Amino acid sequence: MAKIVLGVGASHSTLMNTHWEETTHKAEAERFRDALHAARARIAAARPDVVILLGSNHFRGFWLDLIPPFTLGVGECNASGESGTPKGPQNVDIDLARHLAGDVVESGRFDLAFSARLQIDHGQSHAIQHLLDGIDVPIVPLVVNVFAPPLPTFGRCEELALALRDAIASYPGDKRVVVIASGGLSHRLPWPDWRDPHGDDEDFMVQAWLDGRENWSDYDVRRRQIIRAAEAAISPEFDDRILDLFATGKAAELAGYSTSELEAEAGNGAQELRTWLMMAAILDYIPAERLVYEAIPEWLTGMGAVVLDPAERPVEL
């Protein structure tokens, strides 16, 4: 059977790639980067055969013509390569991916969308770049819709994670599995609710999300300008509370959040914490080691990282 050997949750920001030199909170940025290096070392030491990669979509792989709540990559996977993140084909463990999809659906617990030609964006490729650099390991990508409402509830995310946990355990081959969650913590992107845009910038963004599948580059310059003009909205108090939940093995409390409650407390970007919740659920909510937390306004985001290591879990007598 497959064995889960490590879980990692880490924030992402493409501004880390594109605006490193312009970052004035350099010490904070360096501490976060160093923590990613430390997490990468932990992943390498775990000797994974496969990484299950939970990430969000930023309207590079999915557009408003079709937005499933959850999509599992079961074949080809291509990274869009925006803002200095990896571009091109990614190595997928197709056998495990198809086992997970089949087991979750056939068990009757979840109707999971799948893609045999999946495109991912920095919601996952940022983790490939910084957490899997130099580690030759295939992935199983799962894209969670966190930016195009209505969003899957946190409770529903937990239910899928538990179904995936059992599907991993039922895999007949021996595999060492690492689970990575990419996204969060608190931040607010200048992105509208597509159902009710206000003003020229929001109308532009919604049009890009509708029409960008074939001509994304036509929208990219203005889209980037809108993002760069945004003011940071980081909530260190919220982030500290969430990281404490992970550290004390109480991350399941995230499942009680509603979409509106979370946005009010921590911004629309905090909806990415769905992936952290799912990672923790797959690892049975064992206590996490907090590697770092830095509020970096230039990146618009509270940047954190945690590691969940089953080998460090106390043995129950």
mmCIF file of C-alpha atoms in Angstrom:
data_model
loop_
_atom_site.group_PDB
_atom_site.id
_atom_site.type_symbol
_atom_site.label_atom_id
_atom_site.label_comp_id
_atom_site.label_asym_id
_atom_site.label_seq_id
_atom_site.Cartn_x
_atom_site.Cartn_y
_atom_site.Cartn_z
ATOM 1 C CA MET A 1 0.000 0.000 0.000
ATOM 2 C CA ALA A 2 1.032 3.613 -0.426
ATOM 3 C CA LYS A 3 2.372 5.375 2.653
ATOM 4 C CA ILE A 4 2.083 9.094 3.388
ATOM 5 C CA VAL A 5 5.476 10.222 4.663
ATOM 6 C CA LEU A 6 5.212 14.025 4.838
ATOM 7 C CA GLY A 7 2.887 16.975 4.441
ATOM 8 C CA VAL A 8 3.894 20.544 3.600
ATOM 9 C CA GLY A 9 1.858 23.733 3.468
ATOM 10 C CA ALA A 10 3.450 26.819 1.936
ATOM 11 C CA SER A 11 2.336 30.211 0.700
ATOM 12 C CA HIS A 12 3.126 31.293 -2.844
ATOM 13 C CA SER A 13 3.643 34.601 -4.621
ATOM 14 C CA THR A 14 4.925 35.175 -8.136
ATOM 15 C CA LEU A 15 6.227 38.539 -6.918
ATOM 16 C CA MET A 16 8.918 36.483 -5.229
ATOM 17 C CA ASN A 17 10.181 35.757 -8.746
ATOM 18 C CA THR A 18 9.466 38.992 -10.552
ATOM 19 C CA HIS A 19 10.083 41.644 -7.875
ATOM 20 C CA TRP A 20 12.708 40.219 -5.552
ATOM 21 C CA GLU A 21 15.049 43.182 -5.978
ATOM 22 C CA GLU A 22 12.231 45.667 -5.391
ATOM 23 C CA THR A 23 11.223 43.939 -2.161
ATOM 24 C CA THR A 24 12.033 46.289 0.724
ATOM 25 C CA HIS A 25 11.231 43.754 3.461
ATOM 26 C CA LYS A 26 14.341 41.867 2.359
ATOM 27 C CA ALA A 27 15.110 40.163 5.672
ATOM 28 C CA GLU A 28 11.557 38.832 5.877
ATOM 29 C CA ALA A 29 11.727 37.689 2.262
ATOM 30 C CA GLU A 30 15.011 35.913 2.845
ATOM 31 C CA ARG A 31 13.668 34.146 5.929
ATOM 32 C CA PHE A 32 10.680 32.899 3.947
ATOM 33 C CA ARG A 33 12.876 31.752 1.063
ATOM 34 C CA ASP A 34 15.175 29.961 3.502
ATOM 35 C CA ALA A 35 12.164 28.208 5.036
ATOM 36 C CA LEU A 36 11.154 26.955 1.601
ATOM 37 C CA HIS A 37 14.682 25.580 1.215
ATOM 38 C CA ALA A 38 14.323 23.858 4.594
ATOM 39 C CA ALA A 39 10.975 22.369 3.565
ATOM 40 C CA ARG A 40 12.521 21.191 0.315
ATOM 41 C CA ALA A 41 15.274 19.445 2.294
ATOM 42 C CA ARG A 42 12.632 17.717 4.417
ATOM 43 C CA ILE A 43 10.851 16.551 1.272
ATOM 44 C CA ALA A 44 14.083 15.187 -0.191
ATOM 45 C CA ALA A 45 14.897 13.407 3.070
ATOM 46 C CA ALA A 46 11.458 11.743 3.003
ATOM 47 C CA ARG A 47 12.465 10.031 -0.270
ATOM 48 C CA PRO A 48 9.068 10.378 -1.969
ATOM 49 C CA ASP A 49 8.023 8.293 -4.942
ATOM 50 C CA VAL A 50 5.243 10.757 -5.736
ATOM 51 C CA VAL A 51 3.966 14.159 -4.607
ATOM 52 C CA ILE A 52 0.252 14.895 -4.420
ATOM 53 C CA LEU A 53 0.127 18.611 -5.187
ATOM 54 C CA LEU A 54 -2.911 20.568 -4.007
ATOM 55 C CA GLY A 55 -3.171 24.036 -5.488
ATOM 56 C CA SER A 56 -5.477 26.772 -6.690
ATOM 57 C CA ASN A 57 -6.302 28.136 -10.121
ATOM 58 C CA HIS A 58 -5.592 31.754 -11.104
ATOM 59 C CA PHE A 59 -7.415 31.742 -14.453
ATOM 60 C CA ARG A 60 -4.518 30.288 -16.392
ATOM 61 C CA GLY A 61 -5.666 26.681 -16.575
ATOM 62 C CA PHE A 62 -9.383 27.184 -16.040
ATOM 63 C CA TRP A 63 -11.609 29.954 -17.337
ATOM 64 C CA LEU A 64 -15.206 30.879 -16.754
ATOM 65 C CA ASP A 65 -16.324 28.638 -19.592
ATOM 66 C CA LEU A 66 -15.799 25.704 -17.202
ATOM 67 C CA ILE A 67 -14.903 25.823 -13.483
ATOM 68 C CA PRO A 68 -15.139 22.484 -11.638
ATOM 69 C CA PRO A 69 -14.801 22.666 -7.846
ATOM 70 C CA PHE A 70 -12.036 20.024 -7.891
ATOM 71 C CA THR A 71 -10.067 18.634 -10.833
ATOM 72 C CA LEU A 72 -7.558 15.794 -10.606
ATOM 73 C CA GLY A 73 -4.869 15.512 -13.273
ATOM 74 C CA VAL A 74 -4.803 11.929 -14.575
ATOM 75 C CA GLY A 75 -2.730 12.301 -17.743
ATOM 76 C CA GLU A 76 -0.772 15.092 -19.389
ATOM 77 C CA CYS A 77 -0.036 18.131 -17.251
ATOM 78 C CA ASN A 78 1.289 21.409 -18.592
ATOM 79 C CA ALA A 79 2.427 24.386 -16.512
ATOM 80 C CA SER A 80 1.620 27.831 -17.905
ATOM 81 C CA GLY A 81 4.951 29.347 -16.856
ATOM 82 C CA GLU A 82 3.770 32.799 -15.852
ATOM 83 C CA SER A 83 6.037 35.148 -13.916
ATOM 84 C CA GLY A 84 9.124 32.997 -13.972
ATOM 85 C CA THR A 85 7.494 29.789 -12.747
ATOM 86 C CA PRO A 86 8.172 26.473 -14.513
ATOM 87 C CA LYS A 87 6.689 26.119 -17.966
ATOM 88 C CA GLY A 88 5.791 23.090 -20.007
ATOM 89 C CA PRO A 89 5.056 19.396 -19.430
ATOM 90 C CA GLN A 90 5.184 18.049 -15.892
ATOM 91 C CA ASN A 91 5.751 14.424 -14.923
ATOM 92 C CA VAL A 92 2.542 12.856 -13.585
ATOM 93 C CA ASP A 93 2.196 9.520 -11.805
ATOM 94 C CA ILE A 94 -0.669 8.492 -14.050
ATOM 95 C CA ASP A 95 -1.205 5.093 -12.436
ATOM 96 C CA LEU A 96 -1.686 6.524 -8.955
ATOM 97 C CA ALA A 97 -3.720 9.462 -10.252
ATOM 98 C CA ARG A 98 -6.175 7.192 -12.056
ATOM 99 C CA HIS A 99 -6.401 4.923 -9.033
ATOM 100 C CA LEU A 100 -7.301 7.902 -6.846
ATOM 101 C CA ALA A 101 -9.908 9.167 -9.296
ATOM 102 C CA GLY A 102 -11.449 5.737 -9.721
ATOM 103 C CA ASP A 103 -11.504 4.887 -6.027
ATOM 104 C CA VAL A 104 -12.999 8.207 -4.944
ATOM 105 C CA VAL A 105 -15.758 8.058 -7.578
ATOM 106 C CA GLU A 106 -16.521 4.344 -7.385
ATOM 107 C CA SER A 107 -16.753 4.473 -3.594
ATOM 108 C CA GLY A 108 -19.731 6.783 -4.022
ATOM 109 C CA ARG A 109 -18.174 9.338 -1.697
ATOM 110 C CA PHE A 110 -17.310 11.972 -4.262
ATOM 111 C CA ASP A 111 -17.947 12.881 -7.907
ATOM 112 C CA LEU A 112 -14.519 14.216 -8.832
ATOM 113 C CA ALA A 113 -13.711 15.968 -12.096
ATOM 114 C CA PHE A 114 -10.587 14.783 -13.867
ATOM 115 C CA SER A 115 -8.435 15.932 -16.753
ATOM 116 C CA ALA A 116 -6.196 13.929 -19.040
ATOM 117 C CA ARG A 117 -4.738 17.211 -20.352
ATOM 118 C CA LEU A 118 -4.530 19.540 -17.378
ATOM 119 C CA GLN A 119 -3.017 23.012 -17.391
ATOM 120 C CA ILE A 120 -1.777 24.318 -14.066
ATOM 121 C CA ASP A 121 -0.516 27.754 -13.082
ATOM 122 C CA HIS A 122 1.595 29.165 -10.268
ATOM 123 C CA GLY A 123 -0.938 27.861 -7.775
ATOM 124 C CA GLN A 124 1.003 24.624 -8.162
ATOM 125 C CA SER A 125 4.066 25.414 -10.262
ATOM 126 C CA HIS A 126 5.397 27.818 -7.607
ATOM 127 C CA ALA A 127 5.653 24.788 -5.311
ATOM 128 C CA ILE A 128 7.305 22.754 -8.065
ATOM 129 C CA GLN A 129 9.846 25.546 -8.503
ATOM 130 C CA HIS A 130 10.707 26.151 -4.866
ATOM 131 C CA LEU A 131 9.843 22.932 -3.001
ATOM 132 C CA LEU A 132 10.701 20.281 -5.598
ATOM 133 C CA ASP A 133 13.737 21.912 -7.181
ATOM 134 C CA GLY A 134 16.198 19.159 -8.057
ATOM 135 C CA ILE A 135 13.939 16.393 -6.696
ATOM 136 C CA ASP A 136 13.110 13.997 -9.505
ATOM 137 C CA VAL A 137 9.621 12.933 -8.497
ATOM 138 C CA PRO A 138 6.309 12.748 -10.380
ATOM 139 C CA ILE A 139 3.249 14.628 -9.177
ATOM 140 C CA VAL A 140 -0.467 14.049 -8.947
ATOM 141 C CA PRO A 141 -1.995 17.543 -9.326
ATOM 142 C CA LEU A 142 -5.338 18.488 -7.828
ATOM 143 C CA VAL A 143 -6.731 21.934 -8.665
ATOM 144 C CA VAL A 144 -9.201 23.453 -6.199
ATOM 145 C CA ASN A 145 -11.434 26.337 -7.278
ATOM 146 C CA VAL A 146 -10.901 29.140 -4.768
ATOM 147 C CA PHE A 147 -11.426 32.266 -6.893
ATOM 148 C CA ALA A 148 -14.586 31.773 -8.988
ATOM 149 C CA PRO A 149 -17.634 31.658 -6.690
ATOM 150 C CA PRO A 150 -19.583 29.735 -5.722
ATOM 151 C CA LEU A 151 -16.641 27.971 -4.068
ATOM 152 C CA PRO A 152 -16.643 24.471 -2.612
ATOM 153 C CA THR A 153 -17.179 24.708 1.119
ATOM 154 C CA PHE A 154 -14.359 24.021 3.550
ATOM 155 C CA GLY A 155 -16.381 21.094 4.834
ATOM 156 C CA ARG A 156 -16.654 19.649 1.361
ATOM 157 C CA CYS A 157 -12.903 20.058 0.878
ATOM 158 C CA GLU A 158 -12.362 18.058 4.051
ATOM 159 C CA GLU A 159 -14.685 15.311 2.813
ATOM 160 C CA LEU A 160 -12.732 14.972 -0.434
ATOM 161 C CA ALA A 161 -9.435 14.928 1.444
ATOM 162 C CA LEU A 162 -10.601 12.081 3.649
ATOM 163 C CA ALA A 163 -11.753 10.142 0.588
ATOM 164 C CA LEU A 164 -8.349 10.726 -1.006
ATOM 165 C CA ARG A 165 -6.620 9.586 2.189
ATOM 166 C CA ASP A 166 -8.468 6.275 2.025
ATOM 167 C CA ALA A 167 -7.819 5.947 -1.707
ATOM 168 C CA ILE A 168 -4.097 6.435 -1.123
ATOM 169 C CA ALA A 169 -4.179 3.709 1.537
ATOM 170 C CA SER A 170 -5.925 1.308 -0.866
ATOM 171 C CA TYR A 171 -3.337 1.690 -3.623
ATOM 172 C CA PRO A 172 -1.858 -1.786 -4.158
ATOM 173 C CA GLY A 173 1.717 -0.712 -4.868
ATOM 174 C CA ASP A 174 4.393 0.486 -2.477
ATOM 175 C CA LYS A 175 4.814 4.240 -2.793
ATOM 176 C CA ARG A 176 6.105 6.897 -0.453
ATOM 177 C CA VAL A 177 3.746 9.861 -0.785
ATOM 178 C CA VAL A 178 4.363 13.513 0.096
ATOM 179 C CA VAL A 179 1.374 15.883 0.111
ATOM 180 C CA ILE A 180 1.997 19.566 -0.654
ATOM 181 C CA ALA A 181 -0.572 22.337 -0.223
ATOM 182 C CA SER A 182 0.217 25.619 -1.977
ATOM 183 C CA GLY A 183 -1.479 28.935 -1.185
ATOM 184 C CA GLY A 184 -2.546 31.344 1.551
ATOM 185 C CA LEU A 185 -2.217 32.894 4.013
ATOM 186 C CA SER A 186 -4.114 36.183 4.390
ATOM 187 C CA HIS A 187 -4.156 38.403 1.323
ATOM 188 C CA ARG A 188 -6.579 40.228 -0.907
ATOM 189 C CA LEU A 189 -6.259 40.200 -4.672
ATOM 190 C CA PRO A 190 -7.926 42.976 -6.720
ATOM 191 C CA TRP A 191 -10.206 40.395 -8.267
ATOM 192 C CA PRO A 192 -13.966 40.850 -8.440
ATOM 193 C CA ASP A 193 -16.777 38.436 -7.862
ATOM 194 C CA TRP A 194 -17.252 37.626 -11.548
ATOM 195 C CA ARG A 195 -21.017 37.720 -11.058
ATOM 196 C CA ASP A 196 -21.046 41.383 -10.028
ATOM 197 C CA PRO A 197 -18.100 43.429 -11.342
ATOM 198 C CA HIS A 198 -17.850 47.163 -10.637
ATOM 199 C CA GLY A 199 -15.847 49.582 -12.747
ATOM 200 C CA ASP A 200 -13.568 49.257 -15.748
ATOM 201 C CA ASP A 201 -10.840 47.205 -14.073
ATOM 202 C CA GLU A 202 -13.256 44.612 -12.746
ATOM 203 C CA ASP A 203 -15.092 44.426 -16.077
ATOM 204 C CA PHE A 204 -11.715 43.881 -17.747
ATOM 205 C CA MET A 205 -10.774 41.081 -15.361
ATOM 206 C CA VAL A 206 -14.034 39.226 -15.872
ATOM 207 C CA GLN A 207 -13.691 39.542 -19.645
ATOM 208 C CA ALA A 208 -10.166 38.110 -19.397
ATOM 209 C CA TRP A 209 -11.459 35.164 -17.386
ATOM 210 C CA LEU A 210 -14.119 34.531 -20.014
ATOM 211 C CA ASP A 211 -11.994 34.917 -23.129
ATOM 212 C CA GLY A 212 -8.428 34.189 -22.045
ATOM 213 C CA ARG A 213 -8.183 30.531 -22.920
ATOM 214 C CA GLU A 214 -6.824 31.154 -26.406
ATOM 215 C CA ASN A 215 -5.282 34.620 -26.061
ATOM 216 C CA TRP A 216 -4.207 35.156 -22.468
ATOM 217 C CA SER A 217 -1.227 37.308 -23.471
ATOM 218 C CA ASP A 218 -3.622 39.957 -24.780
ATOM 219 C CA TYR A 219 -4.767 40.573 -21.218
ATOM 220 C CA ASP A 220 -1.588 39.969 -19.253
ATOM 221 C CA VAL A 221 -0.011 43.436 -19.182
ATOM 222 C CA ARG A 222 -3.053 45.250 -17.820
ATOM 223 C CA ARG A 223 -3.869 42.383 -15.482
ATOM 224 C CA ARG A 224 -0.402 42.652 -13.971
ATOM 225 C CA GLN A 225 -0.746 46.423 -13.633
ATOM 226 C CA ILE A 226 -3.984 45.987 -11.695
ATOM 227 C CA ILE A 227 -2.342 43.527 -9.324
ATOM 228 C CA ARG A 228 0.741 45.701 -8.799
ATOM 229 C CA ALA A 229 -1.437 48.715 -7.988
ATOM 230 C CA ALA A 230 -3.255 46.861 -5.217
ATOM 231 C CA GLU A 231 -2.614 47.720 -1.573
ATOM 232 C CA ALA A 232 -1.606 44.922 0.784
ATOM 233 C CA ALA A 233 -4.322 43.623 3.114
ATOM 234 C CA ILE A 234 -2.513 41.203 5.431
ATOM 235 C CA SER A 235 -3.870 40.033 8.783
ATOM 236 C CA PRO A 236 -0.969 38.727 10.923
ATOM 237 C CA GLU A 237 -3.323 38.014 13.819
ATOM 238 C CA PHE A 238 -5.451 35.735 11.648
ATOM 239 C CA ASP A 239 -2.392 34.065 10.158
ATOM 240 C CA ASP A 240 -0.896 33.433 13.582
ATOM 241 C CA ARG A 241 -4.134 31.876 14.774
ATOM 242 C CA ILE A 242 -4.311 29.586 11.726
ATOM 243 C CA LEU A 243 -0.689 28.507 12.106
ATOM 244 C CA ASP A 244 -1.354 27.745 15.774
ATOM 245 C CA LEU A 245 -4.246 25.493 14.752
ATOM 246 C CA PHE A 246 -1.870 23.519 12.573
ATOM 247 C CA ALA A 247 0.818 23.407 15.231
ATOM 248 C CA THR A 248 -1.601 22.042 17.841
ATOM 249 C CA GLY A 249 -3.240 19.480 15.555
ATOM 250 C CA LYS A 250 -6.503 21.415 15.407
ATOM 251 C CA ALA A 251 -6.518 22.360 11.718
ATOM 252 C CA ALA A 252 -9.887 20.608 11.361
ATOM 253 C CA GLU A 253 -11.400 23.776 12.833
ATOM 254 C CA LEU A 254 -10.849 25.385 9.432
ATOM 255 C CA ALA A 255 -13.658 23.205 8.116
ATOM 256 C CA GLY A 256 -16.088 25.298 10.130
ATOM 257 C CA TYR A 257 -15.359 28.483 8.197
ATOM 258 C CA SER A 258 -17.771 29.769 5.594
ATOM 259 C CA THR A 259 -16.498 31.457 2.455
ATOM 260 C CA SER A 260 -17.849 34.839 3.540
ATOM 261 C CA GLU A 261 -16.454 34.573 7.067
ATOM 262 C CA LEU A 262 -12.979 33.788 5.813
ATOM 263 C CA GLU A 263 -12.973 36.593 3.264
ATOM 264 C CA ALA A 264 -14.099 39.089 5.870
ATOM 265 C CA GLU A 265 -11.285 38.051 8.211
ATOM 266 C CA ALA A 266 -8.422 37.475 5.804
ATOM 267 C CA GLY A 267 -9.273 38.444 2.207
ATOM 268 C CA ASN A 268 -10.209 36.532 -0.890
ATOM 269 C CA GLY A 269 -6.696 35.096 -1.227
ATOM 270 C CA ALA A 270 -7.090 33.281 2.088
ATOM 271 C CA GLN A 271 -9.631 31.027 0.353
ATOM 272 C CA GLU A 272 -6.531 29.095 -0.774
ATOM 273 C CA LEU A 273 -6.363 27.694 2.762
ATOM 274 C CA ARG A 274 -8.711 25.022 1.468
ATOM 275 C CA THR A 275 -5.606 23.274 0.166
ATOM 276 C CA TRP A 276 -3.919 23.457 3.599
ATOM 277 C CA LEU A 277 -7.015 21.989 5.234
ATOM 278 C CA MET A 278 -7.051 19.147 2.714
ATOM 279 C CA MET A 279 -3.367 18.395 3.223
ATOM 280 C CA ALA A 280 -3.816 18.285 6.999
ATOM 281 C CA ALA A 281 -6.892 16.040 6.700
ATOM 282 C CA ILE A 282 -4.994 13.591 4.490
ATOM 283 C CA LEU A 283 -2.358 13.458 7.246
ATOM 284 C CA ASP A 284 -4.988 12.886 9.947
ATOM 285 C CA TYR A 285 -4.491 16.366 11.397
ATOM 286 C CA ILE A 286 -1.240 15.519 13.143
ATOM 287 C CA PRO A 287 0.495 18.540 14.726
ATOM 288 C CA ALA A 288 2.617 20.615 12.362
ATOM 289 C CA GLU A 289 6.004 22.213 12.734
ATOM 290 C CA ARG A 290 5.816 25.920 11.985
ATOM 291 C CA LEU A 291 8.782 26.803 9.795
ATOM 292 C CA VAL A 292 8.163 30.486 9.161
ATOM 293 C CA TYR A 293 5.728 33.349 9.078
ATOM 294 C CA GLU A 294 6.456 36.708 7.493
ATOM 295 C CA ALA A 295 4.066 39.477 6.497
ATOM 296 C CA ILE A 296 5.472 40.868 3.242
ATOM 297 C CA PRO A 297 3.404 43.806 1.938
ATOM 298 C CA GLU A 298 5.277 43.965 -1.382
ATOM 299 C CA TRP A 299 4.036 40.465 -2.089
ATOM 300 C CA LEU A 300 0.539 41.368 -0.807
ATOM 301 C CA THR A 301 0.557 38.204 1.303
ATOM 302 C CA GLY A 302 1.147 36.701 4.713
ATOM 303 C CA MET A 303 3.791 34.123 3.848
ATOM 304 C CA GLY A 304 3.938 30.969 5.949
ATOM 305 C CA ALA A 305 5.122 27.373 5.810
ATOM 306 C CA VAL A 306 4.517 24.273 7.918
ATOM 307 C CA VAL A 307 5.610 20.642 7.844
ATOM 308 C CA LEU A 308 3.577 17.661 9.069
ATOM 309 C CA ASP A 309 5.796 14.643 9.693
ATOM 310 C CA PRO A 310 4.155 11.325 10.687
ATOM 311 C CA ALA A 311 7.550 10.030 11.811
ATOM 312 C CA GLU A 312 7.516 12.605 14.599
ATOM 313 C CA ARG A 313 4.009 11.746 15.786
ATOM 314 C CA PRO A 314 4.021 10.290 19.310
ATOM 315 C CA VAL A 315 3.302 6.565 19.397
ATOM 316 C CA GLU A 316 -0.055 5.841 21.038
ATOM 317 C CA LEU A 317 0.193 3.185 23.756
#
